[in-house]
Protein backbone atom coordinates (compact mmCIF):
# COMPACT_ATOMS: atom_id res chain seq x y z
CA UNK A 1 0.00 0.00 0.00
CA UNK A 2 1.27 3.47 -0.75
CA UNK A 3 0.06 7.00 -0.55
CA UNK A 4 1.16 10.38 -1.81
CA UNK A 5 2.31 12.88 0.77
CA UNK A 6 3.02 16.56 0.37
CA UNK A 7 2.91 18.68 -2.76
CA UNK A 8 3.99 17.67 -6.24
CA UNK A 9 6.41 19.98 -8.03
CA UNK A 10 7.27 20.36 -11.73
CA UNK A 11 10.65 22.06 -12.20
CA UNK A 12 10.47 22.12 -16.00
CA UNK A 13 12.35 18.83 -16.26
CA UNK A 14 11.00 16.51 -13.57
CA UNK A 15 7.81 15.96 -11.62
CA UNK A 16 8.85 15.39 -8.01
CA UNK A 17 6.82 14.21 -5.04
CA UNK A 18 6.82 11.85 -2.08
CA UNK A 19 5.11 8.53 -1.45
CA UNK A 20 4.98 6.26 1.57
CA UNK A 21 5.95 2.71 0.65
CA UNK A 22 6.15 -0.02 3.29
CA UNK A 23 6.21 2.66 5.98
CA UNK A 24 9.09 4.58 4.42
CA UNK A 25 8.87 8.05 2.84
CA UNK A 26 10.43 7.93 -0.60
CA UNK A 27 11.13 10.86 -2.91
CA UNK A 28 10.01 9.90 -6.42
CA UNK A 29 10.44 11.70 -9.70
CA UNK A 30 9.44 11.34 -13.31
CA UNK A 31 10.88 13.13 -16.31
CA UNK A 32 8.81 14.11 -19.36
CA UNK A 33 9.57 10.81 -21.14
CA UNK A 34 8.30 8.82 -18.14
CA UNK A 35 5.18 10.98 -17.93
CA UNK A 36 4.48 10.53 -21.64
CA UNK A 37 4.97 6.78 -21.35
CA UNK A 38 3.28 5.95 -18.04
CA UNK A 39 0.58 8.59 -17.36
CA UNK A 40 -2.54 7.73 -19.39
CA UNK A 41 -3.95 10.81 -21.12
CA UNK A 42 -0.66 12.71 -20.90
CA UNK A 43 1.30 10.96 -23.64
CA UNK A 44 2.18 14.27 -25.31
CA UNK A 45 1.79 16.73 -22.42
CA UNK A 46 3.46 20.12 -22.72
CA UNK A 47 5.30 21.86 -19.87
CA UNK A 48 2.34 24.05 -18.90
CA UNK A 49 0.03 21.00 -18.87
CA UNK A 50 2.37 19.06 -16.60
CA UNK A 51 2.69 22.04 -14.26
CA UNK A 52 -1.08 22.61 -14.18
CA UNK A 53 -2.07 18.93 -13.82
CA UNK A 54 0.90 17.70 -11.78
CA UNK A 55 -1.14 16.15 -8.97
CA UNK A 56 -3.36 14.27 -11.42
CA UNK A 57 -0.34 13.07 -13.40
CA UNK A 58 1.33 11.97 -10.16
CA UNK A 59 -1.72 9.86 -9.29
CA UNK A 60 -1.69 8.28 -12.76
CA UNK A 61 2.01 7.50 -12.30
CA UNK A 62 1.42 5.69 -9.00
CA UNK A 63 1.45 2.18 -10.59
CA UNK A 64 4.77 3.08 -12.24
CA UNK A 65 6.21 4.37 -8.95
CA UNK A 66 5.06 1.25 -7.11
CA UNK A 67 6.66 -1.04 -9.67
CA UNK A 68 9.87 0.96 -9.92
CA UNK A 69 10.41 1.65 -6.24
CA UNK A 70 9.07 -1.60 -4.73
CA UNK A 71 11.98 -3.46 -6.25
CA UNK A 72 14.65 -0.91 -5.29
CA UNK A 73 16.41 -0.60 -1.97
CA UNK A 74 14.44 1.94 0.10
CA UNK A 75 16.77 1.87 3.11
CA UNK A 76 18.67 4.91 1.82
Coordinates of C-alpha atoms in Angstrom, one line a residue, residues 24-74:
X24 CA 9.1 4.6 4.4
X25 CA 8.9 8.1 2.8
X26 CA 10.4 7.9 -0.6
X27 CA 11.1 10.9 -2.9
X28 CA 10.0 9.9 -6.4
X29 CA 10.4 11.7 -9.7
X30 CA 9.4 11.3 -13.3
X31 CA 10.9 13.1 -16.3
X32 CA 8.8 14.1 -19.4
X33 CA 9.6 10.8 -21.1
X34 CA 8.3 8.8 -18.1
X35 CA 5.2 11.0 -17.9
X36 CA 4.5 10.5 -21.6
X37 CA 5.0 6.8 -21.4
X38 CA 3.3 5.9 -18.0
X39 CA 0.6 8.6 -17.4
X40 CA -2.5 7.7 -19.4
X41 CA -4.0 10.8 -21.1
X42 CA -0.7 12.7 -20.9
X43 CA 1.3 11.0 -23.6
X44 CA 2.2 14.3 -25.3
X45 CA 1.8 16.7 -22.4
X46 CA 3.5 20.1 -22.7
X47 CA 5.3 21.9 -19.9
X48 CA 2.3 24.0 -18.9
X49 CA 0.0 21.0 -18.9
X50 CA 2.4 19.1 -16.6
X51 CA 2.7 22.0 -14.3
X52 CA -1.1 22.6 -14.2
X53 CA -2.1 18.9 -13.8
X54 CA 0.9 17.7 -11.8
X55 CA -1.1 16.1 -9.0
X56 CA -3.4 14.3 -11.4
X57 CA -0.3 13.1 -13.4
X58 CA 1.3 12.0 -10.2
X59 CA -1.7 9.9 -9.3
X60 CA -1.7 8.3 -12.8
X61 CA 2.0 7.5 -12.3
X62 CA 1.4 5.7 -9.0
X63 CA 1.5 2.2 -10.6
X64 CA 4.8 3.1 -12.2
X65 CA 6.2 4.4 -9.0
X66 CA 5.1 1.3 -7.1
X67 CA 6.7 -1.0 -9.7
X68 CA 9.9 1.0 -9.9
X69 CA 10.4 1.6 -6.2
X70 CA 9.1 -1.6 -4.7
X71 CA 12.0 -3.5 -6.2
X72 CA 14.7 -0.9 -5.3
X73 CA 16.4 -0.6 -2.0
X74 CA 14.4 1.9 0.1

